[in-house]
Amino acid sequence: MALQCGIVGLPNVGKSTLFNCLSNAKAQAANFPFCTIEPNVGVITVPDERLNKLAELVHPQRIVPTTVEIVDIAGLVKGASKGEGLGNKFLANIRETDAILHVLRCFDDDNVTHVDGSVNPVRDKEIIDYELQLKDLDTIDARIQKVQKQAQTGGDKTAKQTYDILVKYKEALEQGKSARTVKFETKDEQKIARELFLLTSKPVMYVCNVDEASAVNGNKYVDMVREAVKDEDAEILIVAAKTESDIAELETYEDRQMFLAEVGLEESGVARLIKSAYKLLNLETYFTAGVQEVRAWTYEKGWKAPQCAGVIHTDFEKGFIRAEVIKYDDFIRYGSEAAVKEAGKLGVEGKEYVVQDGDIMHFRFNV
């Protein structure tokens, strides 16, 4: 399943520098607003050490990791919801993504201008929130005009549900709250809410872009962000984008690890960000392992075996018979599928089996 995250923030907070680290695509990282006019899209592999360990045992012809698309969206400014600074186009780009990576400037540097003249990540966050909320209000108002009469005079249950959901969202947005703060109980309501594609309903991760000295523990600006978002259902990640950019330029894995160790980090910001994005979107990974390929597959936590089979091909889900399942730890312990079978550790599961992160799956199907 294709996962797409959009990097947003005010101009000059480090979005394109972070994008460059993530994708190795060289978005223009310049010290002025709107250097990224068209959204840059980079496809990056999801770091998973389990994939390499499986490959060491299976010796496949190829290794296929899962990927994430990162979209570098040009800097938003005050008035973006009304079209300021090419805002309408940028907001449309955000609408197409699964999650928002909101980059906040949490470093002092006189050489990098700030669009509002001073460093204040909480103010910056509120500017972006406000613009996205205004755009969502426009969307809500337009939809209410379409369904209100039908909901109040007709017998259309879906129209009534949609109208009630729109009203709840409108009340929250008018109070300065994002759509993601509104919760719905039933699956029907959740489905209708999802199909509105509101900007502020998307999961958000706040990426605090700090200087190298603050890469491990953060700083006063990061503390301000933590306090401001403590009641939000959001992830916070500390990344020194400039340092990560320097690390990404190094040729060998050993050199990169040495640099990280000198800074005091165990793994790169890129790896931490992608893992956090998976957590944010409630995603997990299962594997298929054979001599042709060892491959990672992304699925939503809680999915059952037929749904996960459908990630490979829709025919696998339609004609699902059973799944043969090996736990990752068992595969590593015994060293091969044959040895796992001999030890009696291969499970045969039906349609109700809830796939677990790290499962090694072999699907039996008939179409």
Tab-separated table of C-alpha atoms in Angstrom:
chain	number	residue	atom	x	y	z
A	1	MET	CA	0.000	0.000	0.000
A	2	ALA	CA	1.420	3.363	-1.048
A	3	LEU	CA	2.031	5.707	1.878
A	4	GLN	CA	2.486	9.411	1.268
A	5	CYS	CA	3.605	11.999	3.826
A	6	GLY	CA	3.642	15.730	3.119
A	7	ILE	CA	6.284	18.009	4.651
A	8	VAL	CA	4.764	21.380	5.566
A	9	GLY	CA	5.851	24.464	7.488
A	10	LEU	CA	6.591	28.144	7.118
A	11	PRO	CA	9.312	29.188	4.649
A	12	ASN	CA	12.925	28.704	5.800
A	13	VAL	CA	12.277	26.237	8.621
A	14	GLY	CA	14.313	23.433	6.986
A	15	LYS	CA	11.677	21.524	5.001
A	16	SER	CA	13.720	21.091	1.836
A	17	THR	CA	16.886	20.292	3.798
A	18	LEU	CA	14.962	17.542	5.598
A	19	PHE	CA	13.479	16.334	2.311
A	20	ASN	CA	16.967	16.096	0.806
A	21	CYS	CA	18.111	13.931	3.718
A	22	LEU	CA	15.092	11.675	3.393
A	23	SER	CA	15.054	11.067	-0.320
A	24	ASN	CA	18.512	11.997	-1.582
A	25	ALA	CA	16.577	13.956	-4.206
A	26	LYS	CA	18.059	17.425	-4.250
A	27	ALA	CA	15.243	19.877	-3.733
A	28	GLN	CA	16.565	23.410	-3.989
A	29	ALA	CA	17.472	24.378	-0.408
A	30	ALA	CA	17.854	28.154	-0.597
A	31	ASN	CA	17.561	30.914	1.962
A	32	PHE	CA	14.374	32.498	0.628
A	33	PRO	CA	10.646	31.628	0.578
A	34	PHE	CA	9.055	29.549	-2.215
A	35	CYS	CA	12.222	27.947	-3.530
A	36	THR	CA	10.075	24.810	-3.810
A	37	ILE	CA	7.321	25.912	-6.178
A	38	GLU	CA	6.331	22.476	-7.440
A	39	PRO	CA	6.083	19.748	-4.821
A	40	ASN	CA	9.132	17.516	-4.923
A	41	VAL	CA	8.335	13.840	-4.452
A	42	GLY	CA	10.921	11.410	-3.138
A	43	VAL	CA	10.483	7.669	-2.649
A	44	ILE	CA	12.460	6.295	0.285
A	45	THR	CA	12.843	2.775	1.617
A	46	VAL	CA	11.572	1.944	5.088
A	47	PRO	CA	14.506	0.926	7.306
A	48	ASP	CA	13.921	-2.537	8.803
A	49	GLU	CA	16.858	-4.562	10.076
A	50	ARG	CA	14.656	-7.684	10.156
A	51	LEU	CA	14.544	-7.733	6.354
A	52	ASN	CA	18.335	-7.983	6.126
A	53	LYS	CA	18.511	-10.721	8.779
A	54	LEU	CA	15.967	-12.797	6.877
A	55	ALA	CA	17.919	-12.294	3.657
A	56	GLU	CA	21.116	-13.540	5.334
A	57	LEU	CA	19.347	-16.842	6.067
A	58	VAL	CA	17.351	-17.262	2.840
A	59	HIS	CA	19.911	-15.917	0.294
A	60	PRO	CA	17.235	-14.581	-2.088
A	61	GLN	CA	17.822	-13.259	-5.595
A	62	ARG	CA	16.554	-9.855	-4.460
A	63	ILE	CA	15.479	-7.937	-1.347
A	64	VAL	CA	12.437	-5.660	-1.610
A	65	PRO	CA	11.762	-3.235	1.253
A	66	THR	CA	8.580	-1.218	1.611
A	67	THR	CA	8.649	2.433	0.567
A	68	VAL	CA	7.196	5.769	1.606
A	69	GLU	CA	6.601	8.761	-0.659
A	70	ILE	CA	7.673	12.088	0.841
A	71	VAL	CA	6.203	15.230	-0.713
A	72	ASP	CA	8.044	18.498	-0.080
A	73	ILE	CA	5.297	21.133	-0.168
A	74	ALA	CA	6.334	24.761	-0.581
A	75	GLY	CA	6.266	27.015	2.496
A	76	LEU	CA	2.853	28.192	3.633
A	77	VAL	CA	2.333	31.769	4.831
A	78	LYS	CA	-0.402	33.780	6.534
A	79	GLY	CA	-3.336	34.039	4.148
A	80	ALA	CA	-2.573	30.732	2.387
A	81	SER	CA	-6.195	29.634	2.853
A	82	LYS	CA	-7.219	32.672	0.764
A	83	GLY	CA	-4.580	32.035	-1.891
A	84	GLU	CA	-1.709	34.117	-0.478
A	85	GLY	CA	1.762	32.917	-1.501
A	86	LEU	CA	0.362	30.394	-3.992
A	87	GLY	CA	-1.505	28.938	-1.019
A	88	ASN	CA	-4.395	27.268	-2.838
A	89	LYS	CA	-2.067	25.085	-4.892
A	90	PHE	CA	0.005	24.115	-1.849
A	91	LEU	CA	-3.102	23.259	0.182
A	92	ALA	CA	-4.321	21.017	-2.639
A	93	ASN	CA	-0.995	19.137	-2.462
A	94	ILE	CA	-1.486	18.551	1.283
A	95	ARG	CA	-4.981	17.166	0.702
A	96	GLU	CA	-3.569	14.232	-1.277
A	97	THR	CA	-1.232	13.010	1.484
A	98	ASP	CA	-1.890	10.416	4.229
A	99	ALA	CA	-0.084	12.277	6.999
A	100	ILE	CA	1.491	15.661	7.653
A	101	LEU	CA	5.095	16.142	8.770
A	102	HIS	CA	4.975	19.653	10.224
A	103	VAL	CA	8.513	21.041	10.408
A	104	LEU	CA	9.091	23.668	13.099
A	105	ARG	CA	12.205	25.801	13.327
A	106	CYS	CA	13.747	25.219	16.742
A	107	PHE	CA	17.192	26.742	16.207
A	108	ASP	CA	18.795	30.191	16.234
A	109	ASP	CA	20.823	31.260	13.198
A	110	ASP	CA	21.269	34.888	12.163
A	111	ASN	CA	22.237	33.726	8.665
A	112	VAL	CA	18.850	32.103	8.008
A	113	THR	CA	16.048	34.647	7.834
A	114	HIS	CA	12.691	33.933	9.462
A	115	VAL	CA	9.608	34.971	7.536
A	116	ASP	CA	8.145	36.529	10.733
A	117	GLY	CA	11.412	37.985	12.034
A	118	SER	CA	11.992	35.803	15.103
A	119	VAL	CA	12.158	32.149	16.192
A	120	ASN	CA	8.928	30.980	17.863
A	121	PRO	CA	7.857	27.440	16.888
A	122	VAL	CA	4.520	27.619	18.728
A	123	ARG	CA	3.519	30.779	16.849
A	124	ASP	CA	4.639	29.139	13.589
A	125	LYS	CA	2.558	26.032	14.361
A	126	GLU	CA	-0.506	28.160	15.097
A	127	ILE	CA	-0.129	30.044	11.784
A	128	ILE	CA	-0.157	26.791	9.810
A	129	ASP	CA	-2.984	25.337	11.932
A	130	TYR	CA	-5.058	28.477	11.412
A	131	GLU	CA	-4.640	28.441	7.628
A	132	LEU	CA	-5.496	24.739	7.360
A	133	GLN	CA	-8.506	25.200	9.666
A	134	LEU	CA	-9.797	28.108	7.574
A	135	LYS	CA	-9.528	26.016	4.422
A	136	ASP	CA	-11.417	23.170	6.129
A	137	LEU	CA	-14.129	25.614	7.212
A	138	ASP	CA	-14.578	26.650	3.581
A	139	THR	CA	-14.925	22.972	2.637
A	140	ILE	CA	-17.417	22.324	5.465
A	141	ASP	CA	-19.574	25.352	4.619
A	142	ALA	CA	-19.768	24.336	0.963
A	143	ARG	CA	-20.774	20.767	1.872
A	144	ILE	CA	-23.390	21.953	4.398
A	145	GLN	CA	-25.081	24.023	1.688
A	146	LYS	CA	-25.289	20.904	-0.466
A	147	VAL	CA	-26.737	18.459	2.094
A	148	GLN	CA	-28.627	20.631	4.616
A	149	LYS	CA	-32.001	20.691	2.851
A	150	GLN	CA	-31.801	17.007	1.959
A	151	ALA	CA	-30.905	16.110	5.557
A	152	GLN	CA	-33.680	18.171	7.154
A	153	THR	CA	-36.577	17.414	4.787
A	154	GLY	CA	-35.860	14.037	3.183
A	155	GLY	CA	-35.579	10.512	4.507
A	156	ASP	CA	-31.969	10.118	3.416
A	157	LYS	CA	-30.164	8.606	6.432
A	158	THR	CA	-26.697	9.166	4.931
A	159	ALA	CA	-27.457	12.844	4.255
A	160	LYS	CA	-28.605	13.278	7.870
A	161	GLN	CA	-25.448	11.566	9.193
A	162	THR	CA	-23.242	13.646	6.884
A	163	TYR	CA	-24.960	16.874	7.980
A	164	ASP	CA	-24.502	16.026	11.693
A	165	ILE	CA	-20.816	15.246	11.119
A	166	LEU	CA	-20.312	18.502	9.213
A	167	VAL	CA	-21.925	20.484	12.040
A	168	LYS	CA	-19.652	18.841	14.646
A	169	TYR	CA	-16.593	19.635	12.558
A	170	LYS	CA	-17.761	23.227	12.008
A	171	GLU	CA	-18.197	23.783	15.764
A	172	ALA	CA	-14.681	22.484	16.499
A	173	LEU	CA	-13.016	24.462	13.708
A	174	GLU	CA	-14.748	27.684	14.767
A	175	GLN	CA	-13.250	27.155	18.236
A	176	GLY	CA	-9.772	26.976	16.697
A	177	LYS	CA	-9.545	23.180	17.039
A	178	SER	CA	-8.401	20.861	14.264
A	179	ALA	CA	-10.783	18.289	12.770
A	180	ARG	CA	-8.694	15.441	14.196
A	181	THR	CA	-9.893	16.407	17.703
A	182	VAL	CA	-13.451	15.348	16.769
A	183	LYS	CA	-14.084	11.639	17.370
A	184	PHE	CA	-16.852	9.481	15.915
A	185	GLU	CA	-18.061	6.186	17.388
A	186	THR	CA	-19.635	4.198	14.565
A	187	LYS	CA	-17.912	2.810	11.464
A	188	ASP	CA	-20.461	4.556	9.226
A	189	GLU	CA	-19.639	7.932	10.794
A	190	GLN	CA	-15.911	7.292	10.550
A	191	LYS	CA	-16.264	6.368	6.867
A	192	ILE	CA	-18.227	9.546	6.056
A	193	ALA	CA	-15.726	11.656	8.027
A	194	ARG	CA	-12.760	10.119	6.144
A	195	GLU	CA	-14.366	10.810	2.779
A	196	LEU	CA	-14.505	14.554	3.538
A	197	PHE	CA	-10.686	14.623	3.164
A	198	LEU	CA	-10.251	17.502	5.589
A	199	LEU	CA	-6.727	18.858	5.909
A	200	THR	CA	-6.758	19.030	9.722
A	201	SER	CA	-8.146	15.499	10.117
A	202	LYS	CA	-4.851	14.028	8.916
A	203	PRO	CA	-2.449	12.565	11.496
A	204	VAL	CA	0.379	15.000	12.225
A	205	MET	CA	3.975	14.626	13.361
A	206	TYR	CA	5.785	17.715	14.605
A	207	VAL	CA	9.392	17.610	13.437
A	208	CYS	CA	11.467	19.950	15.587
A	209	ASN	CA	14.428	21.051	13.472
A	210	VAL	CA	17.260	21.829	15.900
A	211	ASP	CA	20.979	22.646	15.830
A	212	GLU	CA	23.533	19.841	16.200
A	213	ALA	CA	24.087	20.497	19.923
A	214	SER	CA	20.359	19.900	20.567
A	215	ALA	CA	20.019	16.784	18.402
A	216	VAL	CA	19.738	14.355	21.335
A	217	ASN	CA	17.854	16.156	24.109
A	218	GLY	CA	16.259	19.117	22.330
A	219	ASN	CA	16.247	22.687	23.646
A	220	LYS	CA	13.946	25.416	24.997
A	221	TYR	CA	12.114	25.649	21.677
A	222	VAL	CA	11.378	21.897	21.668
A	223	ASP	CA	10.070	22.217	25.241
A	224	MET	CA	7.704	24.951	24.020
A	225	VAL	CA	6.380	22.619	21.312
A	226	ARG	CA	5.943	19.718	23.748
A	227	GLU	CA	3.854	21.917	26.034
A	228	ALA	CA	1.781	23.306	23.159
A	229	VAL	CA	0.841	19.907	21.672
A	230	LYS	CA	0.563	17.822	24.875
A	231	ASP	CA	-3.205	17.395	24.400
A	232	GLU	CA	-2.962	16.495	20.705
A	233	ASP	CA	-2.811	12.962	19.384
A	234	ALA	CA	0.487	13.673	17.628
A	235	GLU	CA	4.084	12.483	17.444
A	236	ILE	CA	7.065	14.753	18.168
A	237	LEU	CA	10.463	14.081	16.632
A	238	ILE	CA	13.723	15.963	17.161
A	239	VAL	CA	15.910	16.167	14.052
A	240	ALA	CA	18.982	18.255	13.264
A	241	ALA	CA	18.269	18.526	9.527
A	242	LYS	CA	21.564	20.241	8.663
A	243	THR	CA	23.524	17.550	10.513
A	244	GLU	CA	21.439	14.815	8.876
A	245	SER	CA	22.226	16.409	5.517
A	246	ASP	CA	25.954	16.187	6.279
A	247	ILE	CA	25.560	12.537	7.318
A	248	ALA	CA	23.662	11.713	4.117
A	249	GLU	CA	26.628	12.970	2.064
A	250	LEU	CA	28.991	10.360	3.563
A	251	GLU	CA	29.822	7.462	1.266
A	252	THR	CA	29.821	4.419	3.567
A	253	TYR	CA	27.479	3.043	6.221
A	254	GLU	CA	30.414	2.853	8.668
A	255	ASP	CA	31.214	6.550	8.196
A	256	ARG	CA	27.587	7.510	8.741
A	257	GLN	CA	27.359	5.421	11.931
A	258	MET	CA	30.596	6.974	13.218
A	259	PHE	CA	29.226	10.481	12.616
A	260	LEU	CA	25.965	9.577	14.408
A	261	ALA	CA	27.915	8.217	17.383
A	262	GLU	CA	29.916	11.450	17.608
A	263	VAL	CA	26.669	13.431	17.794
A	264	GLY	CA	25.275	10.997	20.394
A	265	LEU	CA	22.616	9.289	18.246
A	266	GLU	CA	22.079	5.555	17.732
A	267	GLU	CA	20.245	5.880	14.406
A	268	SER	CA	19.645	8.584	11.849
A	269	GLY	CA	16.770	11.023	11.934
A	270	VAL	CA	15.610	9.522	8.637
A	271	ALA	CA	15.160	6.078	10.218
A	272	ARG	CA	13.487	7.529	13.305
A	273	LEU	CA	11.142	9.666	11.233
A	274	ILE	CA	9.933	6.812	9.026
A	275	LYS	CA	9.421	4.505	12.011
A	276	SER	CA	7.480	7.265	13.784
A	277	ALA	CA	5.386	7.837	10.646
A	278	TYR	CA	4.436	4.143	10.661
A	279	LYS	CA	3.413	4.394	14.308
A	280	LEU	CA	1.449	7.569	13.594
A	281	LEU	CA	-0.512	5.881	10.786
A	282	ASN	CA	-1.032	2.637	12.745
A	283	LEU	CA	0.963	0.614	10.210
A	284	GLU	CA	2.937	-2.613	10.603
A	285	THR	CA	5.022	-4.914	8.409
A	286	TYR	CA	4.793	-8.571	7.465
A	287	PHE	CA	7.267	-10.474	5.288
A	288	THR	CA	7.327	-13.032	2.502
A	289	ALA	CA	10.541	-15.044	2.240
A	290	GLY	CA	11.670	-17.316	-0.588
A	291	VAL	CA	14.650	-17.917	-2.848
A	292	GLN	CA	13.323	-15.468	-5.457
A	293	GLU	CA	12.837	-12.605	-3.019
A	294	VAL	CA	12.574	-11.570	0.600
A	295	ARG	CA	10.045	-8.777	0.757
A	296	ALA	CA	8.411	-6.470	3.295
A	297	TRP	CA	4.713	-5.567	3.008
A	298	THR	CA	2.858	-2.762	4.765
A	299	TYR	CA	-0.563	-3.290	6.321
A	300	GLU	CA	-2.812	-1.590	8.849
A	301	LYS	CA	-2.566	-2.852	12.423
A	302	GLY	CA	-5.521	-5.117	13.212
A	303	TRP	CA	-5.987	-6.404	9.664
A	304	LYS	CA	-6.858	-10.058	9.228
A	305	ALA	CA	-5.040	-12.534	6.973
A	306	PRO	CA	-7.243	-12.104	3.845
A	307	GLN	CA	-6.861	-8.285	3.938
A	308	CYS	CA	-3.092	-8.641	4.249
A	309	ALA	CA	-3.083	-11.126	1.358
A	310	GLY	CA	-4.861	-8.479	-0.703
A	311	VAL	CA	-1.880	-6.158	-0.271
A	312	ILE	CA	0.054	-8.512	-2.567
A	313	HIS	CA	-2.794	-8.976	-5.058
A	314	THR	CA	-6.575	-8.630	-4.911
A	315	ASP	CA	-6.911	-12.242	-6.144
A	316	PHE	CA	-5.122	-13.435	-3.000
A	317	GLU	CA	-7.862	-11.864	-0.883
A	318	LYS	CA	-10.770	-12.989	-3.083
A	319	GLY	CA	-9.629	-16.613	-3.212
A	320	PHE	CA	-8.072	-16.830	0.273
A	321	ILE	CA	-7.961	-20.379	1.683
A	322	ARG	CA	-5.451	-20.193	4.524
A	323	ALA	CA	-2.193	-18.591	5.626
A	324	GLU	CA	0.940	-20.399	6.737
A	325	VAL	CA	2.574	-18.241	9.397
A	326	ILE	CA	6.059	-18.275	10.904
A	327	LYS	CA	6.933	-15.890	13.710
A	328	TYR	CA	10.009	-13.813	12.936
A	329	ASP	CA	11.834	-14.870	16.113
A	330	ASP	CA	11.214	-18.552	15.300
A	331	PHE	CA	12.593	-18.150	11.767
A	332	ILE	CA	15.744	-16.506	13.133
A	333	ARG	CA	16.094	-19.136	15.892
A	334	TYR	CA	15.728	-22.184	13.603
A	335	GLY	CA	17.338	-20.685	10.508
A	336	SER	CA	15.025	-21.928	7.739
A	337	GLU	CA	11.404	-22.688	6.889
A	338	ALA	CA	12.145	-26.426	6.850
A	339	ALA	CA	13.666	-26.307	10.337
A	340	VAL	CA	10.690	-24.296	11.620
A	341	LYS	CA	8.285	-26.926	10.245
A	342	GLU	CA	10.325	-29.719	11.794
A	343	ALA	CA	10.151	-27.970	15.151
A	344	GLY	CA	6.356	-27.706	14.829
A	345	LYS	CA	6.415	-23.919	14.865
A	346	LEU	CA	4.644	-23.258	11.559
A	347	GLY	CA	1.073	-22.087	12.154
A	348	VAL	CA	-1.826	-22.648	9.761
A	349	GLU	CA	-4.341	-19.821	10.126
A	350	GLY	CA	-7.772	-19.071	8.671
A	351	LYS	CA	-9.723	-15.963	7.712
A	352	GLU	CA	-10.027	-14.635	11.276
A	353	TYR	CA	-6.298	-14.582	12.007
A	354	VAL	CA	-5.096	-11.086	12.949
A	355	VAL	CA	-1.658	-10.632	11.387
A	356	GLN	CA	1.117	-9.597	13.775
A	357	ASP	CA	4.049	-7.280	13.068
A	358	GLY	CA	6.984	-9.320	11.765
A	359	ASP	CA	4.962	-12.383	10.715
A	360	ILE	CA	6.393	-14.314	7.777
A	361	MET	CA	3.405	-15.241	5.629
A	362	HIS	CA	2.686	-17.729	2.862
A	363	PHE	CA	-0.838	-17.461	1.462
A	364	ARG	CA	-2.801	-20.324	-0.078
A	365	PHE	CA	-5.559	-19.162	-2.420
A	366	ASN	CA	-7.766	-20.337	-5.260
A	367	VAL	CA	-9.398	-18.073	-7.865
